[in-house]
CSV table of C-alpha atoms in Angstrom, one decimal:
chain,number,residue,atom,x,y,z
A,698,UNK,CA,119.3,-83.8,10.9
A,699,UNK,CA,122.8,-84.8,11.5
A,700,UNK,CA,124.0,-88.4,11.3
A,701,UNK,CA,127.3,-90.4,11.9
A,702,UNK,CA,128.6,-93.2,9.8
A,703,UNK,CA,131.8,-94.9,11.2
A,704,UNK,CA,133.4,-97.0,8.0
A,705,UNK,CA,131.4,-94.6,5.7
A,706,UNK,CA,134.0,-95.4,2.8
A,707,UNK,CA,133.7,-99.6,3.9
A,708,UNK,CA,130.8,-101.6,2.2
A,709,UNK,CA,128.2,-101.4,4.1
A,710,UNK,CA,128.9,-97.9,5.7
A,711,UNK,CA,128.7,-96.6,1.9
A,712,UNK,CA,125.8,-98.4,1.1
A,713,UNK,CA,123.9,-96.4,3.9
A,714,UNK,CA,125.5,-93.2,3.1
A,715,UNK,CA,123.8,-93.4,-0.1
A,716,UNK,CA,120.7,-94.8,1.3
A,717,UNK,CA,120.4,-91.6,3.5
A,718,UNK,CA,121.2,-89.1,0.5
A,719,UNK,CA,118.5,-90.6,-0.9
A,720,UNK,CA,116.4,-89.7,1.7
A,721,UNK,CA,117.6,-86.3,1.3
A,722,UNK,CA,119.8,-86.2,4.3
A,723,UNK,CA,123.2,-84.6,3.5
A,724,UNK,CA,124.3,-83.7,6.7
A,725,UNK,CA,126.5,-86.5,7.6
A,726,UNK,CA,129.7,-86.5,9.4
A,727,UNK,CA,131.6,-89.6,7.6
A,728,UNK,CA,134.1,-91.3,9.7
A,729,UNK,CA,136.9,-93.7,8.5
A,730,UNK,CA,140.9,-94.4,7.9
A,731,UNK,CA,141.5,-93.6,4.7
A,732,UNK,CA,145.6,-95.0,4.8
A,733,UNK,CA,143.9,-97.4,2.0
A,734,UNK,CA,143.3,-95.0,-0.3
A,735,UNK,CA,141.1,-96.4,-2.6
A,736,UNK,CA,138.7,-96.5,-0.4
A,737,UNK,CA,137.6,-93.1,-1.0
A,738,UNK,CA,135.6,-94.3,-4.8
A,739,UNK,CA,132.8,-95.3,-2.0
A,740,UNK,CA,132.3,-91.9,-1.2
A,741,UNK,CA,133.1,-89.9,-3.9
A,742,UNK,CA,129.3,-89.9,-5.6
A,743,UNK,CA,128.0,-89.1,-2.5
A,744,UNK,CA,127.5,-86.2,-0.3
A,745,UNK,CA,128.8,-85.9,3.4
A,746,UNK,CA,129.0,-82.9,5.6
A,747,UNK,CA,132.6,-83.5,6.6
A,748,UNK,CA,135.1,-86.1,7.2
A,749,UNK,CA,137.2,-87.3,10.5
A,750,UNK,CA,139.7,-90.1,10.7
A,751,UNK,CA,138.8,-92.9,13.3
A,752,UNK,CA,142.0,-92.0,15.8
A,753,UNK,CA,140.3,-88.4,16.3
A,754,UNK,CA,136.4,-89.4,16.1
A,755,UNK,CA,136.4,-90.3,19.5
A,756,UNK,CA,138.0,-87.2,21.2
A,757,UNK,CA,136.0,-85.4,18.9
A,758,UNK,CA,132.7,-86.8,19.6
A,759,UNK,CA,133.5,-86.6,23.5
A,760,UNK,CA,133.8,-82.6,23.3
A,761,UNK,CA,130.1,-82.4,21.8
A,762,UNK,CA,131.2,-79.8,19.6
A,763,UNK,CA,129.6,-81.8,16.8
A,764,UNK,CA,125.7,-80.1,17.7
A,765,UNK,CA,122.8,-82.5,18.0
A,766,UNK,CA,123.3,-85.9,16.4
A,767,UNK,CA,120.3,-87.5,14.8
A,768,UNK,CA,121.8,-91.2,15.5
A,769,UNK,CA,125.5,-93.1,14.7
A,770,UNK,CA,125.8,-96.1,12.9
A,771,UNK,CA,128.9,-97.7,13.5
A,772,UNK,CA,130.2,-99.7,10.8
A,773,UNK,CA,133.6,-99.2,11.5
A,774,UNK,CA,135.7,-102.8,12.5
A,775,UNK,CA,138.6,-104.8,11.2
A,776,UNK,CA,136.6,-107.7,9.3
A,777,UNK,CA,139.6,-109.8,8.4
A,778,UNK,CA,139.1,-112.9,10.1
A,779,UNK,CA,142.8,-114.2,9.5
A,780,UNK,CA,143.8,-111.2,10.7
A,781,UNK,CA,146.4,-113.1,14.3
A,782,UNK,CA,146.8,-109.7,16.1
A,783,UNK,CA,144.7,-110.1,19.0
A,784,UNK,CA,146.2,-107.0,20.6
A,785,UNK,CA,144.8,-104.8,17.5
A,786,UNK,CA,141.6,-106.4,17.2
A,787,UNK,CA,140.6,-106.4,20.7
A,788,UNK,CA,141.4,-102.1,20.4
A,789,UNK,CA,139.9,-102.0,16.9
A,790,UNK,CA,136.7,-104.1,17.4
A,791,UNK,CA,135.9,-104.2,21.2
A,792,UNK,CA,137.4,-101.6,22.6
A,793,UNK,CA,136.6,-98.4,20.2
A,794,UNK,CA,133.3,-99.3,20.3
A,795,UNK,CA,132.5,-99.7,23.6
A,796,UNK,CA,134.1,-96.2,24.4
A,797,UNK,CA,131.5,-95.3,21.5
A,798,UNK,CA,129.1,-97.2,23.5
A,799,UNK,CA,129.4,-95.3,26.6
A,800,UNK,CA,129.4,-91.3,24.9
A,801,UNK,CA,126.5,-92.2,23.0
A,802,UNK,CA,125.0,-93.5,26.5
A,803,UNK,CA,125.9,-89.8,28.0
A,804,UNK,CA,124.6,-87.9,24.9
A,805,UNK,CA,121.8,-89.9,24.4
A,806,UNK,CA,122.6,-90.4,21.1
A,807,UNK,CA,121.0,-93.8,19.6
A,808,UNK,CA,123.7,-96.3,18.3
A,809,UNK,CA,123.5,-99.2,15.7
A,810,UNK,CA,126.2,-101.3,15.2
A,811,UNK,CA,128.0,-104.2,13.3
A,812,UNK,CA,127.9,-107.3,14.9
A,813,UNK,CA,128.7,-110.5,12.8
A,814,UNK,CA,127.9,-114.3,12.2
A,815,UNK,CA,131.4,-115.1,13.4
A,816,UNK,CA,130.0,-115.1,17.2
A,817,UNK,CA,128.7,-118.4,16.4
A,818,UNK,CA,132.0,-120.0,14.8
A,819,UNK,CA,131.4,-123.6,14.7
A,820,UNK,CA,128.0,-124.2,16.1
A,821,UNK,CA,124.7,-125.6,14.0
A,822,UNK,CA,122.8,-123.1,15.5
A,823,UNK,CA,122.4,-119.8,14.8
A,824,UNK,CA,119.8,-118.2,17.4
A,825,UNK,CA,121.6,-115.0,19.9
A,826,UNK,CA,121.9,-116.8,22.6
A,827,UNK,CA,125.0,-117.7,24.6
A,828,UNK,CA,124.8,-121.2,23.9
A,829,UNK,CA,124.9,-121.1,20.7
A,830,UNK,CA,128.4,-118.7,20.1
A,831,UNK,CA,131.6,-120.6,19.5
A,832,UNK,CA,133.8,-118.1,17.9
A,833,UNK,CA,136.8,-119.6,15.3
A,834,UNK,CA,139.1,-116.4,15.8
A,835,UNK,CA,139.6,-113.3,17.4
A,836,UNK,CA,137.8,-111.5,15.0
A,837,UNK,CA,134.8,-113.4,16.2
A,838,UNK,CA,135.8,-113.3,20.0
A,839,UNK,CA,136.3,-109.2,19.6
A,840,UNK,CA,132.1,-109.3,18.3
A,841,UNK,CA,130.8,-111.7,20.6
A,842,UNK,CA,132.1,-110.1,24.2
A,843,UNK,CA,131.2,-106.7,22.6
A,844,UNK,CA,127.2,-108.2,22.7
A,845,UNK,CA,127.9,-109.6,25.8
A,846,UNK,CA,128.5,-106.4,27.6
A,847,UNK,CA,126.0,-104.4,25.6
A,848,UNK,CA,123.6,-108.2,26.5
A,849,UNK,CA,124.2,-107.4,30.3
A,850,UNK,CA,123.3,-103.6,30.0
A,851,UNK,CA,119.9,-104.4,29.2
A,852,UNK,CA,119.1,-106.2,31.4
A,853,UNK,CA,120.7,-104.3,34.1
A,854,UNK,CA,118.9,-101.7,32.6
A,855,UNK,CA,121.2,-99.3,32.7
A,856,UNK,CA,121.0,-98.3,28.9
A,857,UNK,CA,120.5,-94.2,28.9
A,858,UNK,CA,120.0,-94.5,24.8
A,859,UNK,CA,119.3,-97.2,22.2
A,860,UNK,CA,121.6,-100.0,21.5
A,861,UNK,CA,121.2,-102.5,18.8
A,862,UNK,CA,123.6,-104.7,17.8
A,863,UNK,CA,123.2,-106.6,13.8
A,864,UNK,CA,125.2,-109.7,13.6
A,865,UNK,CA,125.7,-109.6,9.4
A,866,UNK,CA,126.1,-113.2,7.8
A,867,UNK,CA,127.6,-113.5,4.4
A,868,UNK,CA,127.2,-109.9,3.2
A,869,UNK,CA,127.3,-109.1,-0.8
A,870,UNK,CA,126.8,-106.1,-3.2
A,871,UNK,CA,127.6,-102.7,-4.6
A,872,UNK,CA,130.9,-100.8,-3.3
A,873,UNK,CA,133.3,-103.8,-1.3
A,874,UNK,CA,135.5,-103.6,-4.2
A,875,UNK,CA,138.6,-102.2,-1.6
A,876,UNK,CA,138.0,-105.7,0.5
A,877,UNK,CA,140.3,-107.7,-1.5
A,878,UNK,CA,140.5,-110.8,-0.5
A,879,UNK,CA,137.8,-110.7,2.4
A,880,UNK,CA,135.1,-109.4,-0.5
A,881,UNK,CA,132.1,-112.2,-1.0
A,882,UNK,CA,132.4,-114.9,-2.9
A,883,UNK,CA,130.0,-113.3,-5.6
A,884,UNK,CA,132.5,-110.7,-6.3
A,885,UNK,CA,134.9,-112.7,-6.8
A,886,UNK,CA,132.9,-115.1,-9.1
A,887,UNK,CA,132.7,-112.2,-10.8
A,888,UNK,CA,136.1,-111.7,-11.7
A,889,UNK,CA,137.3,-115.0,-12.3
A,890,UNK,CA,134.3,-115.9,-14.5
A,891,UNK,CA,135.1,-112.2,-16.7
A,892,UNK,CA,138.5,-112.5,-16.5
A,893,UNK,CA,139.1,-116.4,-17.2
A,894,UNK,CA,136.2,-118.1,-18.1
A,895,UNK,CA,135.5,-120.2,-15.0
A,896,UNK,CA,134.4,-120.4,-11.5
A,897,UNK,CA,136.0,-121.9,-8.7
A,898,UNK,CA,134.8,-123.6,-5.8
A,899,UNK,CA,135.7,-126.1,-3.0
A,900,UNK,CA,135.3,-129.2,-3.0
A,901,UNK,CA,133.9,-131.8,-1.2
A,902,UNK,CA,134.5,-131.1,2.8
A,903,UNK,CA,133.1,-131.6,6.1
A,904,UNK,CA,130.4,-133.9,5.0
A,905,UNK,CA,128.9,-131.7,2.4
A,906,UNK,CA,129.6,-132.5,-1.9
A,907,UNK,CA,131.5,-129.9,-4.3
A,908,UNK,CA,129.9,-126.6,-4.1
A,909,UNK,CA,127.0,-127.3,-1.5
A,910,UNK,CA,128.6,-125.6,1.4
A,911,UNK,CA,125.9,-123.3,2.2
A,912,UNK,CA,126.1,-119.8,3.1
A,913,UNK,CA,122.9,-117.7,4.5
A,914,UNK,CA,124.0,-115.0,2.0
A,915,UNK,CA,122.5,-111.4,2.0
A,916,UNK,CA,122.4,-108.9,-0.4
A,917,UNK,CA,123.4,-105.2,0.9
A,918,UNK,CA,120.4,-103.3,0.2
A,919,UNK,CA,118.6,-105.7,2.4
A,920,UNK,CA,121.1,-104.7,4.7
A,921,UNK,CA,120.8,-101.1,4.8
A,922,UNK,CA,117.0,-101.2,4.8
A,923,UNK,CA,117.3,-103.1,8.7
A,924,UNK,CA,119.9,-100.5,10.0
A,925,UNK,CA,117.0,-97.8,9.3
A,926,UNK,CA,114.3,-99.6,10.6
A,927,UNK,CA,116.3,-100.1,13.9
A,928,UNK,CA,116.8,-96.0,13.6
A,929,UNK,CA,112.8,-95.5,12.9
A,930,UNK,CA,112.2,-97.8,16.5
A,931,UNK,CA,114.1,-96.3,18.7
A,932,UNK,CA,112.0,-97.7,21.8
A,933,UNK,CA,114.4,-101.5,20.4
A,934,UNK,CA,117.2,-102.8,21.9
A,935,UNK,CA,119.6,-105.6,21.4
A,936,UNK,CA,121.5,-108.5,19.4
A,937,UNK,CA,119.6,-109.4,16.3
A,938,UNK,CA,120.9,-111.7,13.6
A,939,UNK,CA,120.7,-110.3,10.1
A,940,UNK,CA,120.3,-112.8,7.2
A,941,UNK,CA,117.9,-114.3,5.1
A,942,UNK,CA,116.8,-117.2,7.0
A,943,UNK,CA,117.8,-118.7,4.5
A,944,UNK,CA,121.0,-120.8,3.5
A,945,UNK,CA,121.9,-121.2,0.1
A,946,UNK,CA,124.5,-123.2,-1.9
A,947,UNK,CA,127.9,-121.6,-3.2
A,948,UNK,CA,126.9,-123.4,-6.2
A,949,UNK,CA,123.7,-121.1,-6.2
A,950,UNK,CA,126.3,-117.8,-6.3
A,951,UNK,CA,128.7,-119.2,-8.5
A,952,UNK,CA,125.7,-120.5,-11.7
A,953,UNK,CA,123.9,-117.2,-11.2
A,954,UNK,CA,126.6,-115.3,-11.9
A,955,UNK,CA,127.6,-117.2,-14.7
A,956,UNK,CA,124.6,-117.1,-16.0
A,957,UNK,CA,124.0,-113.7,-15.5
A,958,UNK,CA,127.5,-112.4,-17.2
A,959,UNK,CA,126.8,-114.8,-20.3
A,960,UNK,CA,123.3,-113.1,-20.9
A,961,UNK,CA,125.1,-109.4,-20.3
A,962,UNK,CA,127.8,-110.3,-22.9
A,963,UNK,CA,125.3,-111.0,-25.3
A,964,UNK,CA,126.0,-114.8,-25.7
A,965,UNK,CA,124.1,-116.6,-29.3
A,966,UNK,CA,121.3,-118.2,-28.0
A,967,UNK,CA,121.6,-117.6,-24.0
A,968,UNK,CA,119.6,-119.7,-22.0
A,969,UNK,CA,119.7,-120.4,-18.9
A,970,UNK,CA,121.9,-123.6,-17.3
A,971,UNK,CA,121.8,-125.7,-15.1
A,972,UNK,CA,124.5,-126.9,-12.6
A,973,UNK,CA,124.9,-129.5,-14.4
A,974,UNK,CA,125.5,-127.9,-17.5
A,975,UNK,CA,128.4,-125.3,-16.4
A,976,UNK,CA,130.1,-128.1,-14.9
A,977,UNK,CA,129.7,-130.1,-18.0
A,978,UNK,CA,131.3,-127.2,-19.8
A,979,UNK,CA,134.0,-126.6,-17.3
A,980,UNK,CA,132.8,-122.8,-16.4
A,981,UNK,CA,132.8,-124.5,-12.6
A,982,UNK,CA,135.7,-126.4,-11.1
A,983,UNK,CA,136.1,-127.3,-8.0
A,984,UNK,CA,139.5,-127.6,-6.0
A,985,UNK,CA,141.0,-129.5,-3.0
A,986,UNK,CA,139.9,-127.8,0.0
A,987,UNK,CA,142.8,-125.6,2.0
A,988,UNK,CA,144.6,-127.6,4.1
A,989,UNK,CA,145.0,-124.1,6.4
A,990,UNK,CA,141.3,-123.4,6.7
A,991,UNK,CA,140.4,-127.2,7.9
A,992,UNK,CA,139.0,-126.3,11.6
A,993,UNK,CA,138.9,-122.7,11.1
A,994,UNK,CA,135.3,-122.8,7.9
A,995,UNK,CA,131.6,-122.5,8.7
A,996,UNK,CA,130.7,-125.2,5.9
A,997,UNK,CA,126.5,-124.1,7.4
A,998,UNK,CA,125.4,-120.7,8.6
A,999,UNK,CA,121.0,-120.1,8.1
A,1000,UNK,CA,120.2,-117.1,10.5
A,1001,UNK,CA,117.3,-117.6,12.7
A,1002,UNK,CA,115.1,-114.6,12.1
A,1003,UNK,CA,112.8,-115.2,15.1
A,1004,UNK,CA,113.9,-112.1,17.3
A,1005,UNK,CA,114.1,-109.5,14.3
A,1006,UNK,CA,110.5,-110.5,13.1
A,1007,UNK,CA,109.3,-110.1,16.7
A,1008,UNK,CA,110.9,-106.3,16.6
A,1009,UNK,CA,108.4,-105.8,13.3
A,1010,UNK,CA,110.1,-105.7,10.7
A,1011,UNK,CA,108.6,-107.9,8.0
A,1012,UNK,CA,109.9,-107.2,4.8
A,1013,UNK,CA,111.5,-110.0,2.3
A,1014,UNK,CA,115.1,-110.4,1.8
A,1015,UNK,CA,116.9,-111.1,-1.7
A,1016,UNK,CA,117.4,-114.5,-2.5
A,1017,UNK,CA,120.7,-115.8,-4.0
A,1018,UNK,CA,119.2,-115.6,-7.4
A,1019,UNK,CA,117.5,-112.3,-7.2
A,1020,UNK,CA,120.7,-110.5,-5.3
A,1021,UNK,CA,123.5,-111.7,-7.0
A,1022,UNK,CA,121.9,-110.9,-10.2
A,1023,UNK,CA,121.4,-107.3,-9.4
A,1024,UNK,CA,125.0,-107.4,-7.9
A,1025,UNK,CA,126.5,-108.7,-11.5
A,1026,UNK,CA,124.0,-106.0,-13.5
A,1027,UNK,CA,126.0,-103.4,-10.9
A,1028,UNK,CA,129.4,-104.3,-11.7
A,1029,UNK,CA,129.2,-104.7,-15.2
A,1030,UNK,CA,127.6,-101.5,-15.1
A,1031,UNK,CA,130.2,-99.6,-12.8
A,1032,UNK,CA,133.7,-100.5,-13.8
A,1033,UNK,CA,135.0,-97.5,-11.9
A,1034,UNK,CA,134.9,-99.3,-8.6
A,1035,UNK,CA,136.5,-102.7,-10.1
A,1036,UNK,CA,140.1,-101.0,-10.1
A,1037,UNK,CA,142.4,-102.2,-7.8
A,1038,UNK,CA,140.5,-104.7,-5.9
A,1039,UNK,CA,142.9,-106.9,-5.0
């Protein structure tokens, strides 16, 4: 069988690359830009069939010279949400994947793609519904018209092949090393914990104390394991929110990891500790909040799991402490993909 995986060498395009290899697939046609190099560590333990940049997949894919395709999962986007120029996120985001959209209609091919929490922005709700999205930026703006389009072909009912749509929340794990400054916040608690011996988090801000900002943070492999269920149900289409359900503290990322690295490093007489305790000891401090993110932060984002349990799927997600702990394990464990992360 013959799959495609736009932003194969990205995070979450590399984490189902390797979750199909593991299947046993092999044939699959990777699809990325590779102009950041380093990208190419997330798909150099893994086996593709071949490799096109984005600016020729589309051409490509209209010619059907590519044989039968299995299904496309299109991970693929700009996720920068400072990134200011509309003009290039609107072609990046909305446009390339509608024209995606619309092949995979006329080839019958199904489609699975990256949606995101940013559709809701600012609002204390997080259920897909209209009501509920208040993008922050164009990045979010580029997401949420994209489901609104792909919202009105249903139920026109003029879909000719499946269409799902996973709006990720705070994604974490293996391989988003090449994300810089856009990587999770347990990535970087990994680094600055390793590298200088503390954590840093904000403050107090927008009603909630130091460090209890709260995140519905999920682990990658949690990820991964909905995109195939959505392939395995091909009768489902639609926007469906992808998180835990639940949200979680940065304070909850930042002690797990420090916990975590001091039991790897072999600290005399590890024991667990408490928030209180790393704060105590100064491995957490917490700074002013930004002056240029004031208006622009989701302080709350908790997924409402409702329609994505009424699809079926029923299987548990990470928590905070389970993921992260696996994630620090990883990167202790696979220093090749630390390089040049920022």
């Amino acid at each position: 069988m013959r799959f495609i995986v736009t932003g194969a060498a990205g995070f979450v395009g590399s984490n189902l690359v390797q979750a199909l290899n593991a299947r046993g697939e092999k044939d699959i046609i990777a699809v990325d830009d590779l102009k950041e190099a380093n990208k190419y560590r997330n798909l150099a333990d893994l086996d593709i069939s071949d490799y096109f940049d984005k600016s020729e997949f589309i051409q490509i894919l209209k010619s059907k010279s590519l044989g039968k395709i299995e299904a496309i999962f299109h991970e693929g986007a700009c996720s920068d949400t400072m990134e200011s120029d509309g003009y290039f996120m609107m072609a990046n985001n909305y446009r390339y994947t509608l024209d995606l959209i619309d092949i995979c209609a006329e080839q019958g091919i199904p489609l699975i793609y990256a949606s995101s929490a940013a559709t809701y922005g600012r609002s204390t709700k997080f259920v897909e519904t209209r009501e509920c999205e208040k993008p922050l930026n164009i990045y979010g703006y580029s997401k949420v018209l994209l489901d609104h389009i792909v919202r009105q072909r249903i139920t026109a009912k003029s879909l000719k092949s499946q269409v799902v749509g996973l709006r990720y929340f705070n994604v974490y794990g293996p391989r988003e090393s090449h994300k810089g400054r856009m990587a999770s916040v347990a990535f970087h608690h990994f680094h600055q914990y390793r590298d200088s011996g503390y954590v840093k988090l904000f403050g107090q801000h927008d009603g909630y104390v130091a460090g209890e900002q709260k995140r519905d943070f999920i682990y990658v492999e949690d990820v991964v394991k909905v995109n195939l269920f959505f392939y395995e149900n091909r009768h489902v289409n639609g926007i469906f929110n992808l998180g835990t359900g639940r949200a979680q503290a940065f304070n909850d990322v930042a002690l797990t990891v420090i916990n975590r690295l001091d039991q790897i490093q072999g600290l005399e007489n590890f024991k667990e500790q408490s928030l209180q305790d790393v704060v105590n000891s100064n491995k957490l401090r917490y700074i002013d909040f930004p002056d240029d993110l004031k208006g622009k932060y989701q302080s709350f984002t908790q997924a409402s799991l409702d329609l994505l349990r009424a699809t079926g799927y029923q299987q548990e997600f990470h928590t905070v402490e389970q993921g992260v702990r696996k994630y620090v394990t990883w990167l202790s464990e696979n220093t090749e993909f630390l390089a040049e992360r920022l």
